[in-house]
PDB file of C-alpha atoms in Angstrom:
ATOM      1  CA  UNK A   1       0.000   0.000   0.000  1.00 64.00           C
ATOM      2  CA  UNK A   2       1.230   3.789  -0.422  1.00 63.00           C
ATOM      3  CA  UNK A   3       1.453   5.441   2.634  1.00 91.00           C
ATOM      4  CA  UNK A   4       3.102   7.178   5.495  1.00 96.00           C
ATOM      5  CA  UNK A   5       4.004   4.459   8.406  1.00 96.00           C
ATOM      6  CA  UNK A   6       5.531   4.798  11.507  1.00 96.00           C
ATOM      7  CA  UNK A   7       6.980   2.516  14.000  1.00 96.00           C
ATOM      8  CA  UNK A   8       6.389   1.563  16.231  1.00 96.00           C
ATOM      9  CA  UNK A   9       2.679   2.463  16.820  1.00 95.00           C
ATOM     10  CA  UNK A  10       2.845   2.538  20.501  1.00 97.00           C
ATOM     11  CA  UNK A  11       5.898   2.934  22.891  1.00 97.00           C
ATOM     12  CA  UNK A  12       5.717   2.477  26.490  1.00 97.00           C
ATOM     13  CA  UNK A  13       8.828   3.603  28.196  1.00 97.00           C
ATOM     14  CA  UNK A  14      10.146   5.220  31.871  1.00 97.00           C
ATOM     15  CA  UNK A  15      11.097   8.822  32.612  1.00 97.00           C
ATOM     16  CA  UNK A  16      14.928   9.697  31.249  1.00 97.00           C
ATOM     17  CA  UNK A  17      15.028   6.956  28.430  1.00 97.00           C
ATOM     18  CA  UNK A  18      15.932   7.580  25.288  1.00 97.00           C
ATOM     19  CA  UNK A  19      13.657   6.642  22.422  1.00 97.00           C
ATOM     20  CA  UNK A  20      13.127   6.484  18.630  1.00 97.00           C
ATOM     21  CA  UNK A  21      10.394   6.231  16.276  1.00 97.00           C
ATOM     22  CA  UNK A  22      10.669   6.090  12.377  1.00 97.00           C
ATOM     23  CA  UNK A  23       8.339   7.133   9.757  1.00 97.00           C
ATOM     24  CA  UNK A  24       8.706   5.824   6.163  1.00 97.00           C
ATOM     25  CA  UNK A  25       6.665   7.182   2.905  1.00 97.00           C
ATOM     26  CA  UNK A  26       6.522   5.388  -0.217  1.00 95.00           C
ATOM     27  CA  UNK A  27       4.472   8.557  -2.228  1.00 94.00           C
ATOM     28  CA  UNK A  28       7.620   9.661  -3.601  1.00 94.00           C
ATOM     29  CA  UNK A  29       7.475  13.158  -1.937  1.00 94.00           C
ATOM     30  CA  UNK A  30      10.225  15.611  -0.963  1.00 93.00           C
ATOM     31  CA  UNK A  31       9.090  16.907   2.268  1.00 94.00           C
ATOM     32  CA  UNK A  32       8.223  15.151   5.397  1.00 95.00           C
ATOM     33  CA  UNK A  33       7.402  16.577   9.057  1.00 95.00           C
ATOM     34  CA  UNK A  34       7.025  15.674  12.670  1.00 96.00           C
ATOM     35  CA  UNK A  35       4.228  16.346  14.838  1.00 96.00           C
ATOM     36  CA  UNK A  36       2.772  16.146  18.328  1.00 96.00           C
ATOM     37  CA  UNK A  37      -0.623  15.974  19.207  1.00 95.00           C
ATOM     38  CA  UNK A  38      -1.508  16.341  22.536  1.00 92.00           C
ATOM     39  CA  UNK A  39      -3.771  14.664  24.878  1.00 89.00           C
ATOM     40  CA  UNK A  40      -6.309  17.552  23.885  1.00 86.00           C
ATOM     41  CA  UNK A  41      -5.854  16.444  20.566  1.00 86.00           C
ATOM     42  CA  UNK A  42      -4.135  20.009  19.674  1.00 90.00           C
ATOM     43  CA  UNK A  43      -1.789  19.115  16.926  1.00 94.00           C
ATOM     44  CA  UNK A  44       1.259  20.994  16.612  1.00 94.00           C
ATOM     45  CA  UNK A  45       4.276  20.911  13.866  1.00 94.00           C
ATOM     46  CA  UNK A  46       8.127  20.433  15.543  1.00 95.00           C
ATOM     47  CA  UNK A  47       9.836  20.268  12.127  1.00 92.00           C
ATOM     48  CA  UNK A  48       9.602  19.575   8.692  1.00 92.00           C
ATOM     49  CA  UNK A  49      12.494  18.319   6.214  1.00 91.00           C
ATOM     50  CA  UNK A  50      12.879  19.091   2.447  1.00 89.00           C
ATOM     51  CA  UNK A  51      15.103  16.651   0.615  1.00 86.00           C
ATOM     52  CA  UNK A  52      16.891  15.827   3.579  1.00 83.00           C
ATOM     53  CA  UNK A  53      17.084  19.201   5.417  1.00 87.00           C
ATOM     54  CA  UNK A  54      15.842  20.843   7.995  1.00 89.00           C
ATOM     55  CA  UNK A  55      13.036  24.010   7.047  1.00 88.00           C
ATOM     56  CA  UNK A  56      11.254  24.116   9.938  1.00 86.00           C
ATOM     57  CA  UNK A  57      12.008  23.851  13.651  1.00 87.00           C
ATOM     58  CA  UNK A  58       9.727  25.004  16.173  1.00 87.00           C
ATOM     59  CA  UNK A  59      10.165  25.670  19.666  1.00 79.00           C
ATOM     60  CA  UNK A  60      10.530  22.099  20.414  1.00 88.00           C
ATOM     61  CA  UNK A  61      13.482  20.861  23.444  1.00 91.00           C
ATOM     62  CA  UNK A  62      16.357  20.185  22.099  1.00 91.00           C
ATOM     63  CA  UNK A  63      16.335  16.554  23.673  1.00 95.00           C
ATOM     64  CA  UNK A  64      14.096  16.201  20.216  1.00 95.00           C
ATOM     65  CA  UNK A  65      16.515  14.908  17.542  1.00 94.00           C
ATOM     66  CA  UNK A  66      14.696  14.754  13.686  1.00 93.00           C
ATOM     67  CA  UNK A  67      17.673  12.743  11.463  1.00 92.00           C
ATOM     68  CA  UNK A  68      16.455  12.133   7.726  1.00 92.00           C
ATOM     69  CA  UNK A  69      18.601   9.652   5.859  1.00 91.00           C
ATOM     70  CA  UNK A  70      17.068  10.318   2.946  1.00 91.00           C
ATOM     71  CA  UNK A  71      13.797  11.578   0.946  1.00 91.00           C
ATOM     72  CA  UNK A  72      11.777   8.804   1.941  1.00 94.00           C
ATOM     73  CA  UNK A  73      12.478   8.431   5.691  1.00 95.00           C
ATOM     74  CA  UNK A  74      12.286  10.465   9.094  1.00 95.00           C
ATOM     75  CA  UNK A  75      13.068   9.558  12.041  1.00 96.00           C
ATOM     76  CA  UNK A  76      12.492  11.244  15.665  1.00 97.00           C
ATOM     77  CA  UNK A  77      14.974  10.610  17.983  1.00 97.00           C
ATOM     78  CA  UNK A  78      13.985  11.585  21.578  1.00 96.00           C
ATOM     79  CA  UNK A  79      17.009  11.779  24.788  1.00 96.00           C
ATOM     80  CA  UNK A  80      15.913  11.901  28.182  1.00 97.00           C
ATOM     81  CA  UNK A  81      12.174  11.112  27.979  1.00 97.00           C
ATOM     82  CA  UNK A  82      10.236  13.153  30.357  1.00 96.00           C
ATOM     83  CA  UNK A  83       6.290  12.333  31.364  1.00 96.00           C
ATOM     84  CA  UNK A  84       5.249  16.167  29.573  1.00 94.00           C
ATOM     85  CA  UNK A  85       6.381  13.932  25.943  1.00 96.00           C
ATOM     86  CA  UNK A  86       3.480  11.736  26.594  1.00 97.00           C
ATOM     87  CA  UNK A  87       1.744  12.098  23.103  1.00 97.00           C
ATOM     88  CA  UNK A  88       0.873  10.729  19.874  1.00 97.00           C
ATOM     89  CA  UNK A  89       3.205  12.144  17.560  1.00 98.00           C
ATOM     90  CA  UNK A  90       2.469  12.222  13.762  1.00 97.00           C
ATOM     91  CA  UNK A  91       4.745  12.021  10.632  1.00 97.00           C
ATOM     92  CA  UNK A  92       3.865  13.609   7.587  1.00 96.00           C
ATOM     93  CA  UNK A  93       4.573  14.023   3.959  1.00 96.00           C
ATOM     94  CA  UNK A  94       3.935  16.184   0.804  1.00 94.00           C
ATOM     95  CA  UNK A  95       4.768  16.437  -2.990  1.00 93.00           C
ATOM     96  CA  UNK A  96       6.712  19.536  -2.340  1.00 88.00           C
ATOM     97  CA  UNK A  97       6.791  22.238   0.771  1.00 84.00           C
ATOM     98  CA  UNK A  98       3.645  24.076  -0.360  1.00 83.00           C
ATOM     99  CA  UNK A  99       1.534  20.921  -1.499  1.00 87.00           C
ATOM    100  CA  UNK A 100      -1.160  19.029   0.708  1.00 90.00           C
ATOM    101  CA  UNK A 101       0.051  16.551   3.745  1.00 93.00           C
ATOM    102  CA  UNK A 102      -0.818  13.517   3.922  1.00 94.00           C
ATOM    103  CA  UNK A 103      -0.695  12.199   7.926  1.00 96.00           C
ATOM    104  CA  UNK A 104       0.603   8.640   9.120  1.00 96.00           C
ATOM    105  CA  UNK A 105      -1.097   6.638  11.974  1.00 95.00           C
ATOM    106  CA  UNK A 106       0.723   8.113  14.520  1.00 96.00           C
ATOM    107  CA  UNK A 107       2.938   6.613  17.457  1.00 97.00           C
ATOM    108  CA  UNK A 108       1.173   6.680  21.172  1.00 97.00           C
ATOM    109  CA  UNK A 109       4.103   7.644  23.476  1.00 97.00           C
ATOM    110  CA  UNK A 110       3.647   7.245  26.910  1.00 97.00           C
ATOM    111  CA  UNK A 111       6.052   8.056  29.509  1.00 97.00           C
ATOM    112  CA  UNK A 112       5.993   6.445  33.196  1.00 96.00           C
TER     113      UNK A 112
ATOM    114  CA  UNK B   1      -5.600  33.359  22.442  1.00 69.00           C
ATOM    115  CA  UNK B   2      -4.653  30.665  20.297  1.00 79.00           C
ATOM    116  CA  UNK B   3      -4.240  31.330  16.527  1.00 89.00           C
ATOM    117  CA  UNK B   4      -7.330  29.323  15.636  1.00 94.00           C
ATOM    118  CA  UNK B   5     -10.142  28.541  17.892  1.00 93.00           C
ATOM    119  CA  UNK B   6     -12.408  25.527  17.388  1.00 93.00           C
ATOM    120  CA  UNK B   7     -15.068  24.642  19.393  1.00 86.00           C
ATOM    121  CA  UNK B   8     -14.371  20.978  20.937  1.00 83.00           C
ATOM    122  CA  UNK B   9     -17.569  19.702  21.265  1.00 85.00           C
ATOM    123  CA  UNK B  10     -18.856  17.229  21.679  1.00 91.00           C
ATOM    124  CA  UNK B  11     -21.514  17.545  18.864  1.00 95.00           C
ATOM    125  CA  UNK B  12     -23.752  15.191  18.483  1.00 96.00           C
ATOM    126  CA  UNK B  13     -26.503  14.962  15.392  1.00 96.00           C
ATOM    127  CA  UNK B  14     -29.064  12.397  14.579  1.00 97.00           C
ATOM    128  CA  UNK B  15     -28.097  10.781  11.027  1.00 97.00           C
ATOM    129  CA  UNK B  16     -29.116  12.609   8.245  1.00 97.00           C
ATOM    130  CA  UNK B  17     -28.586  16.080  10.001  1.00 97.00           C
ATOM    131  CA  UNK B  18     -26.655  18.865   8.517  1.00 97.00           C
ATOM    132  CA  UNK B  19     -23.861  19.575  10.195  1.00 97.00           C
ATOM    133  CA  UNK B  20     -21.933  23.079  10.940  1.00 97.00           C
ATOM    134  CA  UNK B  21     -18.373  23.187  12.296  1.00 97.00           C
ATOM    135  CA  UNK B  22     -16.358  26.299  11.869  1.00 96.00           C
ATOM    136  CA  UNK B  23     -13.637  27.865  13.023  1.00 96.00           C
ATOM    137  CA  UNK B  24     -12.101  31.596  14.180  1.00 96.00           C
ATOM    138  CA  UNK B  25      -8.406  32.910  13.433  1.00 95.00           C
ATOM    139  CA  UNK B  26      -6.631  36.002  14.446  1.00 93.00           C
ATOM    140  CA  UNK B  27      -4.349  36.166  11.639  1.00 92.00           C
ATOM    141  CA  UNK B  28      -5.647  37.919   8.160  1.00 90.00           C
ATOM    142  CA  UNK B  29      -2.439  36.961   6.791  1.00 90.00           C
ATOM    143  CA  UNK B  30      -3.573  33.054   6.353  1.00 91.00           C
ATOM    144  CA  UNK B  31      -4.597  32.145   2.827  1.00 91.00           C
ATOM    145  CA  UNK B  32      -4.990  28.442   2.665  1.00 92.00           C
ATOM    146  CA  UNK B  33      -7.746  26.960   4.701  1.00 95.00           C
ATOM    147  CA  UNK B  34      -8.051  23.041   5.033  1.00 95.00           C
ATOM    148  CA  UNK B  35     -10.511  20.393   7.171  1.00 97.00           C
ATOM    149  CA  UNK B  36      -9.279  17.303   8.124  1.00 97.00           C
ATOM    150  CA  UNK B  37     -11.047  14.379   9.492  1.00 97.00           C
ATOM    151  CA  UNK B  38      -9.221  12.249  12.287  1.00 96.00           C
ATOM    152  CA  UNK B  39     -11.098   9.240  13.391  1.00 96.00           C
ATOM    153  CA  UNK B  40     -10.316   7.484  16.893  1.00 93.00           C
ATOM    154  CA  UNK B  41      -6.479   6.620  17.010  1.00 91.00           C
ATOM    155  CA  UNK B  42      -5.895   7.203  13.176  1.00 93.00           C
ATOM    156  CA  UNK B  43      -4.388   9.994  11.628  1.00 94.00           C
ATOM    157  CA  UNK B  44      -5.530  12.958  10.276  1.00 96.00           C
ATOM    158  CA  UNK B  45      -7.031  12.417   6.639  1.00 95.00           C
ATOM    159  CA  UNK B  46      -7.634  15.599   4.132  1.00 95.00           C
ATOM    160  CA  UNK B  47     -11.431  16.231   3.359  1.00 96.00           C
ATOM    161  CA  UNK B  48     -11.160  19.569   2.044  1.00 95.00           C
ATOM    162  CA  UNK B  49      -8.421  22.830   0.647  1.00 93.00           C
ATOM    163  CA  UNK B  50      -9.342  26.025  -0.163  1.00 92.00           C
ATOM    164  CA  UNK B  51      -7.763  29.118  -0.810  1.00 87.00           C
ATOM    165  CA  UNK B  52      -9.081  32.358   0.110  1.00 78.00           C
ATOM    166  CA  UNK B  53     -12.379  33.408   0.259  1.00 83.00           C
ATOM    167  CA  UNK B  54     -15.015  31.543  -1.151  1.00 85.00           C
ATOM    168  CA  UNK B  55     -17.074  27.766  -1.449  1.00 91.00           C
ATOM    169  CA  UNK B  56     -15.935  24.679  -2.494  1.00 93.00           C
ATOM    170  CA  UNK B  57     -17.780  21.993  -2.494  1.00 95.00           C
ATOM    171  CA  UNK B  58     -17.269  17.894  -2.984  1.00 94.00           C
ATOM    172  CA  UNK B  59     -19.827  15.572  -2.561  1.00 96.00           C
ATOM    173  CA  UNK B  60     -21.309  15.887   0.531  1.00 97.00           C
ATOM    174  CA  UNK B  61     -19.128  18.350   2.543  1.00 97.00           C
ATOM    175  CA  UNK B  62     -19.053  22.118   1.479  1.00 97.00           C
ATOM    176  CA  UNK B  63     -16.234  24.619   2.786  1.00 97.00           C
ATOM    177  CA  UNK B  64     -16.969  28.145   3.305  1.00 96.00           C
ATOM    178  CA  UNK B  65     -14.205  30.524   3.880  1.00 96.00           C
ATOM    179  CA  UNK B  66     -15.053  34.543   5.001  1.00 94.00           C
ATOM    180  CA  UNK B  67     -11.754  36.112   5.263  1.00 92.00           C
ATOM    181  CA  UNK B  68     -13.407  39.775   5.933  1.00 92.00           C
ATOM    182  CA  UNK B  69     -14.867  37.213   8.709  1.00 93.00           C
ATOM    183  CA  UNK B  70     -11.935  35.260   9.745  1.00 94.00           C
ATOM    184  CA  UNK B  71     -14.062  32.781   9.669  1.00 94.00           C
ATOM    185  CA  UNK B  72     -14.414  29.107   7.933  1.00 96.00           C
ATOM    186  CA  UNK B  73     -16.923  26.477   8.188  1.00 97.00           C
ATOM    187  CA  UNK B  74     -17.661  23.106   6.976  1.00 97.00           C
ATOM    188  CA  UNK B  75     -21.087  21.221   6.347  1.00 97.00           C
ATOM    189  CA  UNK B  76     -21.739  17.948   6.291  1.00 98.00           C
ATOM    190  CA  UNK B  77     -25.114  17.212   4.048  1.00 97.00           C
ATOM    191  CA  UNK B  78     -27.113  14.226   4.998  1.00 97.00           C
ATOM    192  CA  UNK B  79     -24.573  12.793   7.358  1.00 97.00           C
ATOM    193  CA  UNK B  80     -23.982   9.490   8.372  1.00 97.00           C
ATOM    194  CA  UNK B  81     -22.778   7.105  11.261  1.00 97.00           C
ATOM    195  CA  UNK B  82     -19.330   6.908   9.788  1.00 97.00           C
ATOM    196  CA  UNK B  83     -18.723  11.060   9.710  1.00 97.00           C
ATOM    197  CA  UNK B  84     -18.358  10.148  13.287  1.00 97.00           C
ATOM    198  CA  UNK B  85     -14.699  11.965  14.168  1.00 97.00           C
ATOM    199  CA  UNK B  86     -13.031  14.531  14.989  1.00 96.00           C
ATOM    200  CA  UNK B  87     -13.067  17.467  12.350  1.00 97.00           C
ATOM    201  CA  UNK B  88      -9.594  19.934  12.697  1.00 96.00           C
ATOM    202  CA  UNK B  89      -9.648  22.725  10.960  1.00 97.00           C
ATOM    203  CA  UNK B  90      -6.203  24.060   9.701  1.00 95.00           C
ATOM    204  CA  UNK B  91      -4.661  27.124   7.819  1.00 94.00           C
ATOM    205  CA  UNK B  92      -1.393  28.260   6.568  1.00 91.00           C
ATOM    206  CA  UNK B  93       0.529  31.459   5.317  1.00 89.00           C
ATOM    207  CA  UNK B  94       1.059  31.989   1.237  1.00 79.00           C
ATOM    208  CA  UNK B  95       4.441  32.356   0.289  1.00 75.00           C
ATOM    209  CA  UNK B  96       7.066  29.293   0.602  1.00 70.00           C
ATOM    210  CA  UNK B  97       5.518  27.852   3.679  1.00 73.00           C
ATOM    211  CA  UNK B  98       4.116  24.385   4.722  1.00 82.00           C
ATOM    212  CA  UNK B  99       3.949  25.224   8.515  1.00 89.00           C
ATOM    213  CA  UNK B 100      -0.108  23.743   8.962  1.00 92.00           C
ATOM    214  CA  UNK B 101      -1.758  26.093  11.803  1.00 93.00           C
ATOM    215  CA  UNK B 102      -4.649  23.526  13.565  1.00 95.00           C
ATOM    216  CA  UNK B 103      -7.515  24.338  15.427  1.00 94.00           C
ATOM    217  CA  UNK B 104      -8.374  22.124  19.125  1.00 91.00           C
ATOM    218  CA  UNK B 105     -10.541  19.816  16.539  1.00 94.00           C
ATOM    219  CA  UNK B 106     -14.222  19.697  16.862  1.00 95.00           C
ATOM    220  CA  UNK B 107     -15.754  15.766  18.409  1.00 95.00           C
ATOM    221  CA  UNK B 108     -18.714  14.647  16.150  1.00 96.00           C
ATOM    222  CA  UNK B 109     -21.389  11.725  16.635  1.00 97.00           C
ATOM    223  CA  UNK B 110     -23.875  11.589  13.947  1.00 97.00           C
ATOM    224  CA  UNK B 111     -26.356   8.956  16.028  1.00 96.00           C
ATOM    225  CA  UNK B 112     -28.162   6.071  13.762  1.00 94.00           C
TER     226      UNK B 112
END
């Protein structure tokens, strides 16, 4: 299927552990992003990647480590987990920086 | 005062009800106006993309978008069980930026 997937889809893990989830898109787009929606389902962009680099970075800790290997993959690396990260965080894609996203499945992080 | 203010509901309809959801903004400088549908632990799904001011309409969901206003809207004609979701309304800047802007998303139950 074509898609945006992420692994894993849930992570269970305890306070200061470091963690990583990876999000793969086989649509052939350029641009893929990273977000976090919280338990008030507010969802909120912490970066976005254009062929490989980095166009946007919000205010996001820098414990939060985005690496993309290349076009198709992004992965969120995350040091030091802290029970505030407890979220389901979202990778996206699109053709090109200005064209629709289309949303993966998400990853439920939970912190203990 | 958050960018873009969305009403969280819940709202619940009996099926075959037309539905209203809208949402507020602050900023006059947002041009592209999108609704997304999330249902339970999925990800976000595109339903509808607009720019500017104006209708736009496809199948049985219309978007409305009152920029004087700073106001959009979606309607959901004769809906049905599965509209059941949560609706999030988002927006973004023109010029060379993907940075999605989401309202608090809007709970739905269209009862059989």
């Amino acid at each position: 299927d074509t898609a945006v997937s992420q692994t894993p889809k849930y992570l269970v893990t305890q306070m200061g552990n470091d963690k990583s989830i990876k999000c793969e898109q086989n649509l052939g787009h350029d641009t893929m992003y990273w977000y976090k929606q919280d338990s008030k389902k507010f969802l909120k962009i912490m970066f976005s990647y254009n062929n490989k680099e980095l166009i946007i970075n919000e205010t996001v800790p820098n414990r939060f480590s985005p690496k993309s290997p290349d076009k198709a993959h992004l992965n969120l690396h995350i040091n030091s987990l802290e029970l505030g990260d407890s979220a389901v965080y979202f990778c996206a894609s699109s053709q090109d920086v200005l064209a629709v996203q289309f949303f993966g499945p998400g990853t439920r992080l939970t912190v203990l | 005062q958050k960018e873009v203010e969305q009403d969280p509901g819940p709202l619940s309809v009996p099926e075959g009800a037309i539905v209203s959801l809208n949402c507020t903004y602050s900023n006059s400088a947002f041009q592209y106006f999108m609704w997304y549908r999330q249902y339970s632990r999925k990800g976000p799904e595109l339903l509808m993309y607009t720019y500017s001011s104006g209708n736009k309409e496809d199948g049985r969901f219309t978007a409305q978008v009152d920029k004087s206003s700073k106001y959009i809207s979606l309607f959901i004609r004769d809906s049905q069980p599965s509209d059941s979701a949560t609706y999030l309304c988002a927006m973004r800047f023109g010029g060379a930026t993907n940075k999605l802007i989401f309202g608090t998303g809007t709970l739905l139950a269209v009862q059989p």
